[in-house]
Amino acid sequence: MQKQKRKLNLFKDSRGGIEIIILLIIFVASIFIVGGIFPKLSKTDPNAEKFTAITGIPLDSHNSLQLKTIKFKKCLGQTNVDLLLDRTGSMGERTPTGQTKIARLKEAVLVLTGQLSDQSVVGIQSFSSESITDDVPISYYKDVKGIISSKVNALNAGGQTPTHDALAFSLDRLKEAIPKFPGRQFNFILISDGQPVPPSQDPRLFNPNPADEIKNLRVNVYTLGIFTSGEASEPKLAELLKSIASRPENYYEAQTGDQATKLLEAILTKICEQTN
């Protein structure tokens, strides 16, 4: 009986020892898992790229680009633009790439009009001392898109620069057209490469000034000057075109005719921004 009691106590003692050993194993294992008794803090690499979480901004740039494209297409459906094109003799001069300025202007106009939608409104007039013509009557794009290419490609350079008379001609076209499209914001773009010839054709010499009369119709006026070598430093044409534009930032300057397409697209983008 005494032996049995001793065995029972020994068994109890051994059970307690096993439990202590198990607890020690668990404790040691947990220390290794968390990195030791005194775990080392991770150091931040000062050269590592830093990221800032910004809430409320979509991270999908593709969706953002799609949204901009949708807005641009919507804007084109509301765009109303009338162009007055200089086709005087100096537009026959060559650009650094060997093309004539008039050829580059034709390309630019066709790129611009090619981005319009059927519900856009477009018109094109052109001028020189030989004639001032209503090449594409101000109409819905869908009604005139079939003739734009042939009319633009038929333009030839020649003659002098009757700037006043050309602006007065476009003024009359706008006065006739605007009431036909109520509630729509019209934009007018004059593209020229030279000062008025003769000097008496400077619109600023007239009262009323046809450029101011166009602005008084609530038309946003843009101007694009196409320079050639040596003219870029001549401020007189720039001053004239800035005075014709609705505001100074509506004046654009092409150092050569090769930049015409890029700058006309920039004007169209600005028109869309203001439309929205």
PDB file of C-alpha atoms in Angstrom:
ATOM      1  CA  MET A   1       0.000   0.000   0.000  1.00  0.00           C
ATOM      2  CA  GLN A   2       2.870   2.343   0.765  1.00  0.00           C
ATOM      3  CA  LYS A   3       4.491   1.482  -2.578  1.00  0.00           C
ATOM      4  CA  GLN A   4       1.320   2.318  -4.482  1.00  0.00           C
ATOM      5  CA  LYS A   5       1.101   5.729  -2.816  1.00  0.00           C
ATOM      6  CA  ARG A   6       4.728   6.432  -3.678  1.00  0.00           C
ATOM      7  CA  LYS A   7       4.151   5.470  -7.324  1.00  0.00           C
ATOM      8  CA  LEU A   8       1.070   7.673  -7.506  1.00  0.00           C
ATOM      9  CA  ASN A   9       2.977  10.677  -6.133  1.00  0.00           C
ATOM     10  CA  LEU A  10       5.823  10.047  -8.554  1.00  0.00           C
ATOM     11  CA  PHE A  11       3.364   9.916 -11.433  1.00  0.00           C
ATOM     12  CA  LYS A  12       1.829  13.214 -10.343  1.00  0.00           C
ATOM     13  CA  ASP A  13       5.269  14.797 -10.038  1.00  0.00           C
ATOM     14  CA  SER A  14       6.259  13.614 -13.519  1.00  0.00           C
ATOM     15  CA  ARG A  15       2.999  14.963 -15.015  1.00  0.00           C
ATOM     16  CA  GLY A  16       3.744  18.394 -13.542  1.00  0.00           C
ATOM     17  CA  GLY A  17       7.248  18.312 -14.983  1.00  0.00           C
ATOM     18  CA  ILE A  18       5.947  17.455 -18.456  1.00  0.00           C
ATOM     19  CA  GLU A  19       3.485  20.349 -18.321  1.00  0.00           C
ATOM     20  CA  ILE A  20       6.291  22.727 -17.367  1.00  0.00           C
ATOM     21  CA  ILE A  21       8.448  21.450 -20.251  1.00  0.00           C
ATOM     22  CA  ILE A  22       5.576  21.926 -22.732  1.00  0.00           C
ATOM     23  CA  LEU A  23       5.035  25.480 -21.500  1.00  0.00           C
ATOM     24  CA  LEU A  24       8.749  26.208 -21.857  1.00  0.00           C
ATOM     25  CA  ILE A  25       8.742  24.889 -25.462  1.00  0.00           C
ATOM     26  CA  ILE A  26       5.752  27.086 -26.346  1.00  0.00           C
ATOM     27  CA  PHE A  27       7.406  30.126 -24.750  1.00  0.00           C
ATOM     28  CA  VAL A  28      10.731  29.608 -26.590  1.00  0.00           C
ATOM     29  CA  ALA A  29       8.942  29.039 -29.902  1.00  0.00           C
ATOM     30  CA  SER A  30       6.937  32.252 -29.492  1.00  0.00           C
ATOM     31  CA  ILE A  31      10.146  34.213 -28.855  1.00  0.00           C
ATOM     32  CA  PHE A  32      11.671  32.959 -32.103  1.00  0.00           C
ATOM     33  CA  ILE A  33       8.485  33.788 -34.043  1.00  0.00           C
ATOM     34  CA  VAL A  34       8.472  37.448 -32.958  1.00  0.00           C
ATOM     35  CA  GLY A  35      12.207  37.878 -33.550  1.00  0.00           C
ATOM     36  CA  GLY A  36      13.809  37.118 -30.190  1.00  0.00           C
ATOM     37  CA  ILE A  37      13.465  38.459 -26.685  1.00  0.00           C
ATOM     38  CA  PHE A  38      14.457  41.921 -27.880  1.00  0.00           C
ATOM     39  CA  PRO A  39      13.159  42.074 -31.452  1.00  0.00           C
ATOM     40  CA  LYS A  40      14.976  44.461 -33.769  1.00  0.00           C
ATOM     41  CA  LEU A  41      12.892  47.290 -35.109  1.00  0.00           C
ATOM     42  CA  SER A  42      12.878  47.442 -38.896  1.00  0.00           C
ATOM     43  CA  LYS A  43      14.757  50.421 -40.269  1.00  0.00           C
ATOM     44  CA  THR A  44      13.204  52.561 -43.000  1.00  0.00           C
ATOM     45  CA  ASP A  45      15.401  52.973 -46.037  1.00  0.00           C
ATOM     46  CA  PRO A  46      15.674  56.767 -46.527  1.00  0.00           C
ATOM     47  CA  ASN A  47      16.142  56.158 -50.249  1.00  0.00           C
ATOM     48  CA  ALA A  48      13.056  54.025 -50.556  1.00  0.00           C
ATOM     49  CA  GLU A  49      10.253  55.303 -52.754  1.00  0.00           C
ATOM     50  CA  LYS A  50       7.574  57.071 -50.721  1.00  0.00           C
ATOM     51  CA  PHE A  51       3.873  56.674 -51.379  1.00  0.00           C
ATOM     52  CA  THR A  52       1.083  58.867 -50.098  1.00  0.00           C
ATOM     53  CA  ALA A  53      -2.434  57.546 -49.992  1.00  0.00           C
ATOM     54  CA  ILE A  54      -4.841  60.079 -51.424  1.00  0.00           C
ATOM     55  CA  THR A  55      -8.511  59.441 -50.923  1.00  0.00           C
ATOM     56  CA  GLY A  56     -11.206  60.416 -53.341  1.00  0.00           C
ATOM     57  CA  ILE A  57      -9.000  60.211 -56.465  1.00  0.00           C
ATOM     58  CA  PRO A  58      -9.438  57.240 -58.823  1.00  0.00           C
ATOM     59  CA  LEU A  59      -6.254  55.225 -59.141  1.00  0.00           C
ATOM     60  CA  ASP A  60      -7.224  53.833 -62.546  1.00  0.00           C
ATOM     61  CA  SER A  61      -5.584  56.229 -65.007  1.00  0.00           C
ATOM     62  CA  HIS A  62      -7.275  54.401 -67.886  1.00  0.00           C
ATOM     63  CA  ASN A  63     -10.700  55.300 -66.498  1.00  0.00           C
ATOM     64  CA  SER A  64      -9.551  58.888 -65.960  1.00  0.00           C
ATOM     65  CA  LEU A  65      -8.384  59.084 -69.580  1.00  0.00           C
ATOM     66  CA  GLN A  66     -11.689  57.635 -70.757  1.00  0.00           C
ATOM     67  CA  LEU A  67     -13.574  60.275 -68.759  1.00  0.00           C
ATOM     68  CA  LYS A  68     -11.519  63.064 -70.352  1.00  0.00           C
ATOM     69  CA  THR A  69     -12.153  61.574 -73.814  1.00  0.00           C
ATOM     70  CA  ILE A  70     -15.898  61.394 -73.170  1.00  0.00           C
ATOM     71  CA  LYS A  71     -15.943  65.021 -72.002  1.00  0.00           C
ATOM     72  CA  PHE A  72     -13.940  66.094 -75.079  1.00  0.00           C
ATOM     73  CA  LYS A  73     -16.318  64.288 -77.437  1.00  0.00           C
ATOM     74  CA  LYS A  74     -19.300  65.829 -75.652  1.00  0.00           C
ATOM     75  CA  CYS A  75     -17.693  69.246 -76.020  1.00  0.00           C
ATOM     76  CA  LEU A  76     -17.174  68.744 -79.752  1.00  0.00           C
ATOM     77  CA  GLY A  77     -20.903  68.227 -80.116  1.00  0.00           C
ATOM     78  CA  GLN A  78     -21.419  71.697 -78.654  1.00  0.00           C
ATOM     79  CA  THR A  79     -18.574  73.430 -80.500  1.00  0.00           C
ATOM     80  CA  ASN A  80     -19.321  76.327 -82.827  1.00  0.00           C
ATOM     81  CA  VAL A  81     -16.290  77.632 -84.672  1.00  0.00           C
ATOM     82  CA  ASP A  82     -15.830  80.029 -87.575  1.00  0.00           C
ATOM     83  CA  LEU A  83     -12.410  80.331 -89.222  1.00  0.00           C
ATOM     84  CA  LEU A  84     -10.965  83.214 -91.228  1.00  0.00           C
ATOM     85  CA  LEU A  85      -7.913  82.077 -93.219  1.00  0.00           C
ATOM     86  CA  ASP A  86      -5.157  84.226 -94.685  1.00  0.00           C
ATOM     87  CA  ARG A  87      -4.282  83.071 -98.234  1.00  0.00           C
ATOM     88  CA  THR A  88      -2.171  86.055 -99.231  1.00  0.00           C
ATOM     89  CA  GLY A  89       1.046  85.802-101.233  1.00  0.00           C
ATOM     90  CA  SER A  90       3.324  85.369 -98.221  1.00  0.00           C
ATOM     91  CA  MET A  91       1.470  82.152 -97.334  1.00  0.00           C
ATOM     92  CA  GLY A  92       3.267  80.629-100.316  1.00  0.00           C
ATOM     93  CA  GLU A  93       6.616  80.871 -98.508  1.00  0.00           C
ATOM     94  CA  ARG A  94       8.370  77.651 -97.515  1.00  0.00           C
ATOM     95  CA  THR A  95       8.604  76.295 -93.977  1.00  0.00           C
ATOM     96  CA  PRO A  96      11.775  74.617 -92.610  1.00  0.00           C
ATOM     97  CA  THR A  97      10.398  71.247 -93.778  1.00  0.00           C
ATOM     98  CA  GLY A  98       9.994  72.505 -97.340  1.00  0.00           C
ATOM     99  CA  GLN A  99       6.202  72.779 -97.295  1.00  0.00           C
ATOM    100  CA  THR A 100       4.431  76.055 -98.020  1.00  0.00           C
ATOM    101  CA  LYS A 101       2.662  77.815 -95.179  1.00  0.00           C
ATOM    102  CA  ILE A 102      -0.643  77.555 -97.048  1.00  0.00           C
ATOM    103  CA  ALA A 103      -0.167  73.772 -97.360  1.00  0.00           C
ATOM    104  CA  ARG A 104       0.451  73.483 -93.626  1.00  0.00           C
ATOM    105  CA  LEU A 105      -2.587  75.656 -92.928  1.00  0.00           C
ATOM    106  CA  LYS A 106      -4.792  73.424 -95.073  1.00  0.00           C
ATOM    107  CA  GLU A 107      -3.581  70.360 -93.166  1.00  0.00           C
ATOM    108  CA  ALA A 108      -4.264  72.046 -89.837  1.00  0.00           C
ATOM    109  CA  VAL A 109      -7.791  73.136 -90.783  1.00  0.00           C
ATOM    110  CA  LEU A 110      -8.689  69.654 -92.041  1.00  0.00           C
ATOM    111  CA  VAL A 111      -7.385  68.074 -88.824  1.00  0.00           C
ATOM    112  CA  LEU A 112      -9.425  70.505 -86.728  1.00  0.00           C
ATOM    113  CA  THR A 113     -12.663  70.108 -88.683  1.00  0.00           C
ATOM    114  CA  GLY A 114     -12.168  66.342 -88.790  1.00  0.00           C
ATOM    115  CA  GLN A 115     -12.601  66.239 -85.006  1.00  0.00           C
ATOM    116  CA  LEU A 116     -15.995  67.936 -85.050  1.00  0.00           C
ATOM    117  CA  SER A 117     -19.263  66.055 -84.635  1.00  0.00           C
ATOM    118  CA  ASP A 118     -22.391  66.293 -86.757  1.00  0.00           C
ATOM    119  CA  GLN A 119     -24.002  68.695 -84.271  1.00  0.00           C
ATOM    120  CA  SER A 120     -21.005  71.046 -84.258  1.00  0.00           C
ATOM    121  CA  VAL A 121     -21.370  74.321 -86.146  1.00  0.00           C
ATOM    122  CA  VAL A 122     -18.556  75.329 -88.503  1.00  0.00           C
ATOM    123  CA  GLY A 123     -17.819  77.999 -91.091  1.00  0.00           C
ATOM    124  CA  ILE A 124     -14.752  78.975 -93.137  1.00  0.00           C
ATOM    125  CA  GLN A 125     -13.924  82.248 -94.861  1.00  0.00           C
ATOM    126  CA  SER A 126     -10.622  83.099 -96.576  1.00  0.00           C
ATOM    127  CA  PHE A 127      -9.068  86.312 -97.816  1.00  0.00           C
ATOM    128  CA  SER A 128      -6.486  88.123 -99.881  1.00  0.00           C
ATOM    129  CA  SER A 129      -6.619  91.330-101.902  1.00  0.00           C
ATOM    130  CA  GLU A 130      -7.682  89.199-104.869  1.00  0.00           C
ATOM    131  CA  SER A 131     -10.920  88.083-103.190  1.00  0.00           C
ATOM    132  CA  ILE A 132     -12.650  87.485 -99.868  1.00  0.00           C
ATOM    133  CA  THR A 133     -14.793  84.359-100.013  1.00  0.00           C
ATOM    134  CA  ASP A 134     -17.346  82.454 -97.963  1.00  0.00           C
ATOM    135  CA  ASP A 135     -15.846  79.028 -98.622  1.00  0.00           C
ATOM    136  CA  VAL A 136     -17.950  77.013 -96.164  1.00  0.00           C
ATOM    137  CA  PRO A 137     -21.152  78.768 -95.011  1.00  0.00           C
ATOM    138  CA  ILE A 138     -21.673  78.641 -91.235  1.00  0.00           C
ATOM    139  CA  SER A 139     -23.772  75.486 -90.820  1.00  0.00           C
ATOM    140  CA  TYR A 140     -24.120  72.274 -88.873  1.00  0.00           C
ATOM    141  CA  TYR A 141     -21.069  70.141 -89.599  1.00  0.00           C
ATOM    142  CA  LYS A 142     -23.261  67.313 -90.890  1.00  0.00           C
ATOM    143  CA  ASP A 143     -24.591  69.594 -93.626  1.00  0.00           C
ATOM    144  CA  VAL A 144     -21.211  70.801 -94.927  1.00  0.00           C
ATOM    145  CA  LYS A 145     -18.703  68.063 -94.076  1.00  0.00           C
ATOM    146  CA  GLY A 146     -18.901  66.777 -97.633  1.00  0.00           C
ATOM    147  CA  ILE A 147     -17.492  70.012 -99.087  1.00  0.00           C
ATOM    148  CA  ILE A 148     -14.945  71.066 -96.476  1.00  0.00           C
ATOM    149  CA  SER A 149     -12.009  69.083 -97.862  1.00  0.00           C
ATOM    150  CA  SER A 150     -12.444  70.247-101.455  1.00  0.00           C
ATOM    151  CA  LYS A 151     -12.987  73.879-100.440  1.00  0.00           C
ATOM    152  CA  VAL A 152      -9.947  73.976 -98.176  1.00  0.00           C
ATOM    153  CA  ASN A 153      -7.671  72.196-100.637  1.00  0.00           C
ATOM    154  CA  ALA A 154      -8.676  74.672-103.361  1.00  0.00           C
ATOM    155  CA  LEU A 155      -7.143  77.620-101.471  1.00  0.00           C
ATOM    156  CA  ASN A 156      -4.147  79.221-103.202  1.00  0.00           C
ATOM    157  CA  ALA A 157      -1.734  81.881-101.974  1.00  0.00           C
ATOM    158  CA  GLY A 158      -1.631  85.259-103.717  1.00  0.00           C
ATOM    159  CA  GLY A 159      -2.273  88.955-103.225  1.00  0.00           C
ATOM    160  CA  GLN A 160      -1.969  91.327-100.293  1.00  0.00           C
ATOM    161  CA  THR A 161      -3.515  91.419 -96.792  1.00  0.00           C
ATOM    162  CA  PRO A 162      -6.806  93.372 -96.424  1.00  0.00           C
ATOM    163  CA  THR A 163      -7.215  92.523 -92.730  1.00  0.00           C
ATOM    164  CA  HIS A 164      -9.970  95.071 -92.025  1.00  0.00           C
ATOM    165  CA  ASP A 165     -12.109  94.077 -94.993  1.00  0.00           C
ATOM    166  CA  ALA A 166     -11.705  90.382 -94.180  1.00  0.00           C
ATOM    167  CA  LEU A 167     -12.813  90.881 -90.565  1.00  0.00           C
ATOM    168  CA  ALA A 168     -15.776  92.982 -91.718  1.00  0.00           C
ATOM    169  CA  PHE A 169     -16.744  90.169 -94.102  1.00  0.00           C
ATOM    170  CA  SER A 170     -16.647  87.554 -91.324  1.00  0.00           C
ATOM    171  CA  LEU A 171     -18.576  89.915 -89.044  1.00  0.00           C
ATOM    172  CA  ASP A 172     -21.449  89.955 -91.534  1.00  0.00           C
ATOM    173  CA  ARG A 173     -21.393  86.142 -91.812  1.00  0.00           C
ATOM    174  CA  LEU A 174     -21.557  85.813 -88.023  1.00  0.00           C
ATOM    175  CA  LYS A 175     -24.383  88.328 -87.709  1.00  0.00           C
ATOM    176  CA  GLU A 176     -26.397  86.255 -90.166  1.00  0.00           C
ATOM    177  CA  ALA A 177     -25.580  82.889 -88.603  1.00  0.00           C
ATOM    178  CA  ILE A 178     -25.748  83.396 -84.840  1.00  0.00           C
ATOM    179  CA  PRO A 179     -29.557  83.896 -84.666  1.00  0.00           C
ATOM    180  CA  LYS A 180     -29.977  80.548 -86.456  1.00  0.00           C
ATOM    181  CA  PHE A 181     -28.313  78.719 -83.555  1.00  0.00           C
ATOM    182  CA  PRO A 182     -29.797  80.255 -80.385  1.00  0.00           C
ATOM    183  CA  GLY A 183     -28.137  79.525 -77.073  1.00  0.00           C
ATOM    184  CA  ARG A 184     -24.861  78.402 -78.584  1.00  0.00           C
ATOM    185  CA  GLN A 185     -21.483  79.963 -77.820  1.00  0.00           C
ATOM    186  CA  PHE A 186     -19.615  80.910 -80.997  1.00  0.00           C
ATOM    187  CA  ASN A 187     -15.840  80.962 -81.402  1.00  0.00           C
ATOM    188  CA  PHE A 188     -13.943  82.791 -84.126  1.00  0.00           C
ATOM    189  CA  ILE A 189     -10.360  81.997 -85.186  1.00  0.00           C
ATOM    190  CA  LEU A 190      -8.322  84.351 -87.376  1.00  0.00           C
ATOM    191  CA  ILE A 191      -5.155  82.835 -88.853  1.00  0.00           C
ATOM    192  CA  SER A 192      -2.743  85.220 -90.555  1.00  0.00           C
ATOM    193  CA  ASP A 193       0.952  85.551 -91.323  1.00  0.00           C
ATOM    194  CA  GLY A 194       1.325  89.233 -92.071  1.00  0.00           C
ATOM    195  CA  GLN A 195       0.514  92.798 -91.203  1.00  0.00           C
ATOM    196  CA  PRO A 196      -2.245  94.625 -93.082  1.00  0.00           C
ATOM    197  CA  VAL A 197      -1.262  95.673 -96.607  1.00  0.00           C
ATOM    198  CA  PRO A 198      -1.806  98.467 -97.348  1.00  0.00           C
ATOM    199  CA  PRO A 199      -1.337  99.812 -93.783  1.00  0.00           C
ATOM    200  CA  SER A 200      -4.736 101.515 -94.048  1.00  0.00           C
ATOM    201  CA  GLN A 201      -6.235  98.009 -93.672  1.00  0.00           C
ATOM    202  CA  ASP A 202      -5.277  97.909 -89.991  1.00  0.00           C
ATOM    203  CA  PRO A 203      -8.650  97.333 -88.241  1.00  0.00           C
ATOM    204  CA  ARG A 204      -7.538  99.432 -85.263  1.00  0.00           C
ATOM    205  CA  LEU A 205      -7.729 102.528 -87.468  1.00  0.00           C
ATOM    206  CA  PHE A 206     -11.491 102.102 -87.864  1.00  0.00           C
ATOM    207  CA  ASN A 207     -14.374 103.088 -85.643  1.00  0.00           C
ATOM    208  CA  PRO A 208     -16.107 100.788 -85.187  1.00  0.00           C
ATOM    209  CA  ASN A 209     -13.344  98.221 -85.323  1.00  0.00           C
ATOM    210  CA  PRO A 210     -14.772  95.019 -86.908  1.00  0.00           C
ATOM    211  CA  ALA A 211     -12.773  92.875 -84.459  1.00  0.00           C
ATOM    212  CA  ASP A 212     -14.458  94.639 -81.543  1.00  0.00           C
ATOM    213  CA  GLU A 213     -17.839  94.257 -83.227  1.00  0.00           C
ATOM    214  CA  ILE A 214     -17.304  90.490 -83.462  1.00  0.00           C
ATOM    215  CA  LYS A 215     -16.483  90.404 -79.740  1.00  0.00           C
ATOM    216  CA  ASN A 216     -19.590  92.471 -79.033  1.00  0.00           C
ATOM    217  CA  LEU A 217     -21.615  89.597 -80.517  1.00  0.00           C
ATOM    218  CA  ARG A 218     -20.392  87.564 -77.494  1.00  0.00           C
ATOM    219  CA  VAL A 219     -18.095  85.583 -79.749  1.00  0.00           C
ATOM    220  CA  ASN A 220     -14.842  84.285 -78.263  1.00  0.00           C
ATOM    221  CA  VAL A 221     -12.087  85.438 -80.609  1.00  0.00           C
ATOM    222  CA  TYR A 222      -8.795  83.549 -81.041  1.00  0.00           C
ATOM    223  CA  THR A 223      -5.879  84.478 -83.272  1.00  0.00           C
ATOM    224  CA  LEU A 224      -2.977  82.449 -84.633  1.00  0.00           C
ATOM    225  CA  GLY A 225       0.059  84.186 -86.099  1.00  0.00           C
ATOM    226  CA  ILE A 226       2.208  82.156 -88.481  1.00  0.00           C
ATOM    227  CA  PHE A 227       5.717  83.580 -88.623  1.00  0.00           C
ATOM    228  CA  THR A 228       8.672  82.963 -90.906  1.00  0.00           C
ATOM    229  CA  SER A 229      12.380  83.332 -90.168  1.00  0.00           C
ATOM    230  CA  GLY A 230      13.122  86.840 -88.953  1.00  0.00           C
ATOM    231  CA  GLU A 231       9.487  87.746 -88.256  1.00  0.00           C
ATOM    232  CA  ALA A 232       9.262  86.127 -84.835  1.00  0.00           C
ATOM    233  CA  SER A 233      11.209  89.003 -83.305  1.00  0.00           C
ATOM    234  CA  GLU A 234       8.986  91.587 -85.043  1.00  0.00           C
ATOM    235  CA  PRO A 235       6.303  92.577 -82.504  1.00  0.00           C
ATOM    236  CA  LYS A 236       3.936  94.462 -84.808  1.00  0.00           C
ATOM    237  CA  LEU A 237       2.001  91.453 -86.100  1.00  0.00           C
ATOM    238  CA  ALA A 238       1.835  89.961 -82.593  1.00  0.00           C
ATOM    239  CA  GLU A 239       0.492  93.236 -81.210  1.00  0.00           C
ATOM    240  CA  LEU A 240      -2.193  93.384 -83.891  1.00  0.00           C
ATOM    241  CA  LEU A 241      -3.320  89.795 -83.371  1.00  0.00           C
ATOM    242  CA  LYS A 242      -3.367  90.200 -79.586  1.00  0.00           C
ATOM    243  CA  SER A 243      -5.604  93.251 -79.994  1.00  0.00           C
ATOM    244  CA  ILE A 244      -7.985  91.257 -82.186  1.00  0.00           C
ATOM    245  CA  ALA A 245      -8.210  88.313 -79.740  1.00  0.00           C
ATOM    246  CA  SER A 246     -10.737  88.454 -76.891  1.00  0.00           C
ATOM    247  CA  ARG A 247      -7.886  88.336 -74.368  1.00  0.00           C
ATOM    248  CA  PRO A 248      -4.087  88.083 -74.635  1.00  0.00           C
ATOM    249  CA  GLU A 249      -4.044  84.364 -73.793  1.00  0.00           C
ATOM    250  CA  ASN A 250      -6.286  83.716 -76.815  1.00  0.00           C
ATOM    251  CA  TYR A 251      -3.379  84.674 -79.056  1.00  0.00           C
ATOM    252  CA  TYR A 252      -1.186  81.834 -80.341  1.00  0.00           C
ATOM    253  CA  GLU A 253       2.092  82.087 -82.192  1.00  0.00           C
ATOM    254  CA  ALA A 254       3.582  79.575 -84.639  1.00  0.00           C
ATOM    255  CA  GLN A 255       7.271  80.139 -85.260  1.00  0.00           C
ATOM    256  CA  THR A 256       6.824  78.247 -88.540  1.00  0.00           C
ATOM    257  CA  GLY A 257       3.869  76.957 -90.522  1.00  0.00           C
ATOM    258  CA  ASP A 258       4.870  73.445 -89.468  1.00  0.00           C
ATOM    259  CA  GLN A 259       3.376  74.179 -86.029  1.00  0.00           C
ATOM    260  CA  ALA A 260      -0.050  75.157 -87.357  1.00  0.00           C
ATOM    261  CA  THR A 261      -1.763  71.821 -86.696  1.00  0.00           C
ATOM    262  CA  LYS A 262      -0.462  71.561 -83.131  1.00  0.00           C
ATOM    263  CA  LEU A 263      -1.576  75.091 -82.279  1.00  0.00           C
ATOM    264  CA  LEU A 264      -5.019  74.812 -83.867  1.00  0.00           C
ATOM    265  CA  GLU A 265      -5.575  71.663 -81.811  1.00  0.00           C
ATOM    266  CA  ALA A 266      -4.479  73.610 -78.718  1.00  0.00           C
ATOM    267  CA  ILE A 267      -7.072  76.272 -79.536  1.00  0.00           C
ATOM    268  CA  LEU A 268      -9.772  73.616 -79.980  1.00  0.00           C
ATOM    269  CA  THR A 269      -8.829  72.101 -76.617  1.00  0.00           C
ATOM    270  CA  LYS A 270      -9.104  75.513 -74.962  1.00  0.00           C
ATOM    271  CA  ILE A 271     -12.498  76.059 -76.589  1.00  0.00           C
ATOM    272  CA  CYS A 272     -13.622  72.738 -75.093  1.00  0.00           C
ATOM    273  CA  GLU A 273     -12.322  73.672 -71.652  1.00  0.00           C
ATOM    274  CA  GLN A 274     -14.255  76.934 -71.752  1.00  0.00           C
ATOM    275  CA  THR A 275     -17.366  75.196 -73.093  1.00  0.00           C
ATOM    276  CA  ASN A 276     -17.341  72.827 -70.095  1.00  0.00           C
TER     277      ASN A 276
END
